[in-house]
Amino acid sequence: QVQLVESGGGSVQAGGSMTLSCIASGKTLPLNCMGWFRRGPGKEREGVATAYPLNTYYGDSVKGRFTIAHNKAKNTVTLQMNSLKPEDTAIYYCAAAGLVSGGTCRLMRIPDFPYWGQGTQVTVSS
């Protein structure tokens, strides 16, 4: 089993920054793709950013503001979030997939990620 544990959530004012971190443990496969998804209030879970591991992909709403970094050797992934907006308020989930292609990683399809963290709340106030 692979366990993912997130850290770094909390509250911040609009325009601020926050970093989320995730580490995988257990019987870890080579985790080719790690990333972040989020579910905002009343919204469905959506892809935020993924990394394969040096090729990075972003959702349109976060491009230019968020930066993902995946260390495949350490099975960690971080998400640096800058210029945060109230609409970024959500539960953020770390996700990982093993032997998948870069194309699959780029698509950010929820069923392609078998491993998930419990989620961490990010609240951005205006």
PDB file of N, CA and C in Angstrom, residues 2-50:
ATOM      1  N   VAL A   2       0.401   2.241  -0.664  1.00  0.00           N
ATOM      2  CA  VAL A   2       1.067   3.538  -0.705  1.00  0.00           C
ATOM      3  C   VAL A   2       0.244   4.534   0.095  1.00  0.00           C
ATOM      4  N   GLN A   3       0.884   5.206   0.995  1.00  0.00           N
ATOM      5  CA  GLN A   3       0.213   6.250   1.767  1.00  0.00           C
ATOM      6  C   GLN A   3       0.775   7.615   1.364  1.00  0.00           C
ATOM      7  N   LEU A   4      -0.121   8.564   1.218  1.00  0.00           N
ATOM      8  CA  LEU A   4       0.261   9.942   0.907  1.00  0.00           C
ATOM      9  C   LEU A   4      -0.177  10.832   2.054  1.00  0.00           C
ATOM     10  N   VAL A   5       0.731  11.659   2.525  1.00  0.00           N
ATOM     11  CA  VAL A   5       0.430  12.556   3.637  1.00  0.00           C
ATOM     12  C   VAL A   5       0.755  13.982   3.217  1.00  0.00           C
ATOM     13  N   GLU A   6      -0.266  14.825   3.275  1.00  0.00           N
ATOM     14  CA  GLU A   6      -0.091  16.232   2.926  1.00  0.00           C
ATOM     15  C   GLU A   6       0.183  17.064   4.166  1.00  0.00           C
ATOM     16  N   SER A   7       0.822  18.209   3.945  1.00  0.00           N
ATOM     17  CA  SER A   7       1.021  19.189   5.007  1.00  0.00           C
ATOM     18  C   SER A   7       1.083  20.571   4.384  1.00  0.00           C
ATOM     19  N   GLY A   8       0.827  21.576   5.227  1.00  0.00           N
ATOM     20  CA  GLY A   8       1.014  22.944   4.764  1.00  0.00           C
ATOM     21  C   GLY A   8      -0.240  23.739   4.504  1.00  0.00           C
ATOM     22  N   GLY A   9      -1.406  23.200   4.716  1.00  0.00           N
ATOM     23  CA  GLY A   9      -2.599  23.982   4.483  1.00  0.00           C
ATOM     24  C   GLY A   9      -2.822  25.005   5.579  1.00  0.00           C
ATOM     25  N   GLY A  10      -3.879  25.796   5.422  1.00  0.00           N
ATOM     26  CA  GLY A  10      -4.202  26.819   6.412  1.00  0.00           C
ATOM     27  C   GLY A  10      -4.948  27.973   5.792  1.00  0.00           C
ATOM     28  N   SER A  11      -4.881  29.117   6.454  1.00  0.00           N
ATOM     29  CA  SER A  11      -5.594  30.299   5.986  1.00  0.00           C
ATOM     30  C   SER A  11      -4.610  31.386   5.587  1.00  0.00           C
ATOM     31  N   VAL A  12      -4.974  32.138   4.563  1.00  0.00           N
ATOM     32  CA  VAL A  12      -4.110  33.213   4.075  1.00  0.00           C
ATOM     33  C   VAL A  12      -4.999  34.269   3.430  1.00  0.00           C
ATOM     34  N   GLN A  13      -4.520  35.474   3.402  1.00  0.00           N
ATOM     35  CA  GLN A  13      -5.266  36.538   2.746  1.00  0.00           C
ATOM     36  C   GLN A  13      -4.988  36.518   1.245  1.00  0.00           C
ATOM     37  N   ALA A  14      -5.930  37.057   0.509  1.00  0.00           N
ATOM     38  CA  ALA A  14      -5.767  37.138  -0.942  1.00  0.00           C
ATOM     39  C   ALA A  14      -4.470  37.870  -1.289  1.00  0.00           C
ATOM     40  N   GLY A  15      -3.786  37.341  -2.283  1.00  0.00           N
ATOM     41  CA  GLY A  15      -2.506  37.896  -2.678  1.00  0.00           C
ATOM     42  C   GLY A  15      -1.327  37.237  -1.997  1.00  0.00           C
ATOM     43  N   GLY A  16      -1.611  36.444  -0.981  1.00  0.00           N
ATOM     44  CA  GLY A  16      -0.557  35.783  -0.234  1.00  0.00           C
ATOM     45  C   GLY A  16      -0.070  34.511  -0.893  1.00  0.00           C
ATOM     46  N   SER A  17       0.833  33.832  -0.190  1.00  0.00           N
ATOM     47  CA  SER A  17       1.445  32.616  -0.706  1.00  0.00           C
ATOM     48  C   SER A  17       1.338  31.492   0.319  1.00  0.00           C
ATOM     49  N   MET A  18       1.436  30.284  -0.186  1.00  0.00           N
ATOM     50  CA  MET A  18       1.384  29.113   0.677  1.00  0.00           C
ATOM     51  C   MET A  18       2.037  27.961  -0.066  1.00  0.00           C
ATOM     52  N   THR A  19       2.683  27.081   0.700  1.00  0.00           N
ATOM     53  CA  THR A  19       3.304  25.900   0.098  1.00  0.00           C
ATOM     54  C   THR A  19       2.698  24.639   0.691  1.00  0.00           C
ATOM     55  N   LEU A  20       2.289  23.740  -0.154  1.00  0.00           N
ATOM     56  CA  LEU A  20       1.796  22.435   0.254  1.00  0.00           C
ATOM     57  C   LEU A  20       2.859  21.390  -0.053  1.00  0.00           C
ATOM     58  N   SER A  21       2.962  20.416   0.834  1.00  0.00           N
ATOM     59  CA  SER A  21       3.925  19.340   0.641  1.00  0.00           C
ATOM     60  C   SER A  21       3.235  17.999   0.793  1.00  0.00           C
ATOM     61  N   CYS A  22       3.776  17.002   0.142  1.00  0.00           N
ATOM     62  CA  CYS A  22       3.214  15.656   0.208  1.00  0.00           C
ATOM     63  C   CYS A  22       4.359  14.658   0.115  1.00  0.00           C
ATOM     64  N   ILE A  23       4.292  13.635   0.954  1.00  0.00           N
ATOM     65  CA  ILE A  23       5.294  12.587   0.901  1.00  0.00           C
ATOM     66  C   ILE A  23       4.596  11.236   0.840  1.00  0.00           C
ATOM     67  N   ALA A  24       5.125  10.377   0.012  1.00  0.00           N
ATOM     68  CA  ALA A  24       4.587   9.031  -0.136  1.00  0.00           C
ATOM     69  C   ALA A  24       5.424   8.054   0.680  1.00  0.00           C
ATOM     70  N   SER A  25       4.741   7.116   1.300  1.00  0.00           N
ATOM     71  CA  SER A  25       5.440   6.101   2.081  1.00  0.00           C
ATOM     72  C   SER A  25       4.746   4.758   1.892  1.00  0.00           C
ATOM     73  N   GLY A  26       5.332   3.733   2.476  1.00  0.00           N
ATOM     74  CA  GLY A  26       4.785   2.392   2.343  1.00  0.00           C
ATOM     75  C   GLY A  26       5.482   1.654   1.227  1.00  0.00           C
ATOM     76  N   LYS A  27       4.794   0.717   0.629  1.00  0.00           N
ATOM     77  CA  LYS A  27       5.383  -0.059  -0.456  1.00  0.00           C
ATOM     78  C   LYS A  27       5.263   0.744  -1.738  1.00  0.00           C
ATOM     79  N   THR A  28       6.122   1.724  -1.838  1.00  0.00           N
ATOM     80  CA  THR A  28       6.017   2.658  -2.950  1.00  0.00           C
ATOM     81  C   THR A  28       6.579   2.058  -4.227  1.00  0.00           C
ATOM     82  N   LEU A  29       5.806   2.135  -5.264  1.00  0.00           N
ATOM     83  CA  LEU A  29       6.280   1.815  -6.590  1.00  0.00           C
ATOM     84  C   LEU A  29       7.125   2.979  -7.072  1.00  0.00           C
ATOM     85  N   PRO A  30       7.751   2.875  -8.202  1.00  0.00           N
ATOM     86  CA  PRO A  30       8.203   4.119  -8.822  1.00  0.00           C
ATOM     87  C   PRO A  30       6.972   4.970  -9.136  1.00  0.00           C
ATOM     88  N   LEU A  31       6.882   6.096  -8.506  1.00  0.00           N
ATOM     89  CA  LEU A  31       5.746   6.987  -8.721  1.00  0.00           C
ATOM     90  C   LEU A  31       6.101   7.981  -9.812  1.00  0.00           C
ATOM     91  N   ASN A  32       5.781   7.624 -11.028  1.00  0.00           N
ATOM     92  CA  ASN A  32       6.156   8.471 -12.163  1.00  0.00           C
ATOM     93  C   ASN A  32       5.434   9.803 -12.151  1.00  0.00           C
ATOM     94  N   CYS A  33       4.217   9.803 -11.674  1.00  0.00           N
ATOM     95  CA  CYS A  33       3.393  11.012 -11.724  1.00  0.00           C
ATOM     96  C   CYS A  33       2.862  11.326 -10.335  1.00  0.00           C
ATOM     97  N   MET A  34       3.106  12.513  -9.883  1.00  0.00           N
ATOM     98  CA  MET A  34       2.513  13.008  -8.631  1.00  0.00           C
ATOM     99  C   MET A  34       1.916  14.372  -8.900  1.00  0.00           C
ATOM    100  N   GLY A  35       0.879  14.675  -8.148  1.00  0.00           N
ATOM    101  CA  GLY A  35       0.242  15.958  -8.413  1.00  0.00           C
ATOM    102  C   GLY A  35      -0.734  16.369  -7.342  1.00  0.00           C
ATOM    103  N   TRP A  36      -1.463  17.417  -7.652  1.00  0.00           N
ATOM    104  CA  TRP A  36      -2.421  18.010  -6.728  1.00  0.00           C
ATOM    105  C   TRP A  36      -3.760  18.219  -7.424  1.00  0.00           C
ATOM    106  N   PHE A  37      -4.799  17.891  -6.696  1.00  0.00           N
ATOM    107  CA  PHE A  37      -6.165  18.162  -7.114  1.00  0.00           C
ATOM    108  C   PHE A  37      -6.816  18.987  -6.010  1.00  0.00           C
ATOM    109  N   ARG A  38      -7.963  19.555  -6.301  1.00  0.00           N
ATOM    110  CA  ARG A  38      -8.675  20.300  -5.269  1.00  0.00           C
ATOM    111  C   ARG A  38     -10.171  20.194  -5.488  1.00  0.00           C
ATOM    112  N   ARG A  39     -10.906  20.383  -4.381  1.00  0.00           N
ATOM    113  CA  ARG A  39     -12.370  20.443  -4.453  1.00  0.00           C
ATOM    114  C   ARG A  39     -12.821  21.663  -3.680  1.00  0.00           C
ATOM    115  N   GLY A  40     -13.307  22.641  -4.409  1.00  0.00           N
ATOM    116  CA  GLY A  40     -13.816  23.854  -3.790  1.00  0.00           C
ATOM    117  C   GLY A  40     -15.220  23.676  -3.281  1.00  0.00           C
ATOM    118  N   PRO A  41     -15.731  24.603  -2.497  1.00  0.00           N
ATOM    119  CA  PRO A  41     -17.089  24.509  -1.956  1.00  0.00           C
ATOM    120  C   PRO A  41     -18.118  24.389  -3.083  1.00  0.00           C
ATOM    121  N   GLY A  42     -18.892  23.332  -3.049  1.00  0.00           N
ATOM    122  CA  GLY A  42     -19.921  23.135  -4.051  1.00  0.00           C
ATOM    123  C   GLY A  42     -19.409  22.773  -5.433  1.00  0.00           C
ATOM    124  N   LYS A  43     -18.144  22.419  -5.519  1.00  0.00           N
ATOM    125  CA  LYS A  43     -17.566  22.099  -6.823  1.00  0.00           C
ATOM    126  C   LYS A  43     -17.066  20.663  -6.851  1.00  0.00           C
ATOM    127  N   GLU A  44     -16.815  20.171  -8.061  1.00  0.00           N
ATOM    128  CA  GLU A  44     -16.242  18.850  -8.205  1.00  0.00           C
ATOM    129  C   GLU A  44     -14.715  18.926  -8.075  1.00  0.00           C
ATOM    130  N   ARG A  45     -14.128  17.793  -7.784  1.00  0.00           N
ATOM    131  CA  ARG A  45     -12.671  17.730  -7.696  1.00  0.00           C
ATOM    132  C   ARG A  45     -12.068  18.008  -9.072  1.00  0.00           C
ATOM    133  N   GLU A  46     -11.035  18.836  -9.089  1.00  0.00           N
ATOM    134  CA  GLU A  46     -10.396  19.188 -10.350  1.00  0.00           C
ATOM    135  C   GLU A  46      -8.881  19.099 -10.231  1.00  0.00           C
ATOM    136  N   GLY A  47      -8.231  18.887 -11.356  1.00  0.00           N
ATOM    137  CA  GLY A  47      -6.781  18.848 -11.368  1.00  0.00           C
ATOM    138  C   GLY A  47      -6.190  20.239 -11.255  1.00  0.00           C
ATOM    139  N   VAL A  48      -5.171  20.361 -10.435  1.00  0.00           N
ATOM    140  CA  VAL A  48      -4.485  21.636 -10.248  1.00  0.00           C
ATOM    141  C   VAL A  48      -3.151  21.625 -10.974  1.00  0.00           C
ATOM    142  N   ALA A  49      -2.341  20.615 -10.657  1.00  0.00           N
ATOM    143  CA  ALA A  49      -1.024  20.521 -11.277  1.00  0.00           C
ATOM    144  C   ALA A  49      -0.499  19.101 -11.110  1.00  0.00           C
ATOM    145  N   THR A  50       0.244  18.633 -12.106  1.00  0.00           N
ATOM    146  CA  THR A  50       0.905  17.336 -12.019  1.00  0.00           C
ATOM    147  C   THR A  50       2.324  17.463 -12.551  1.00  0.00           C
TER     148      THR A  50
END
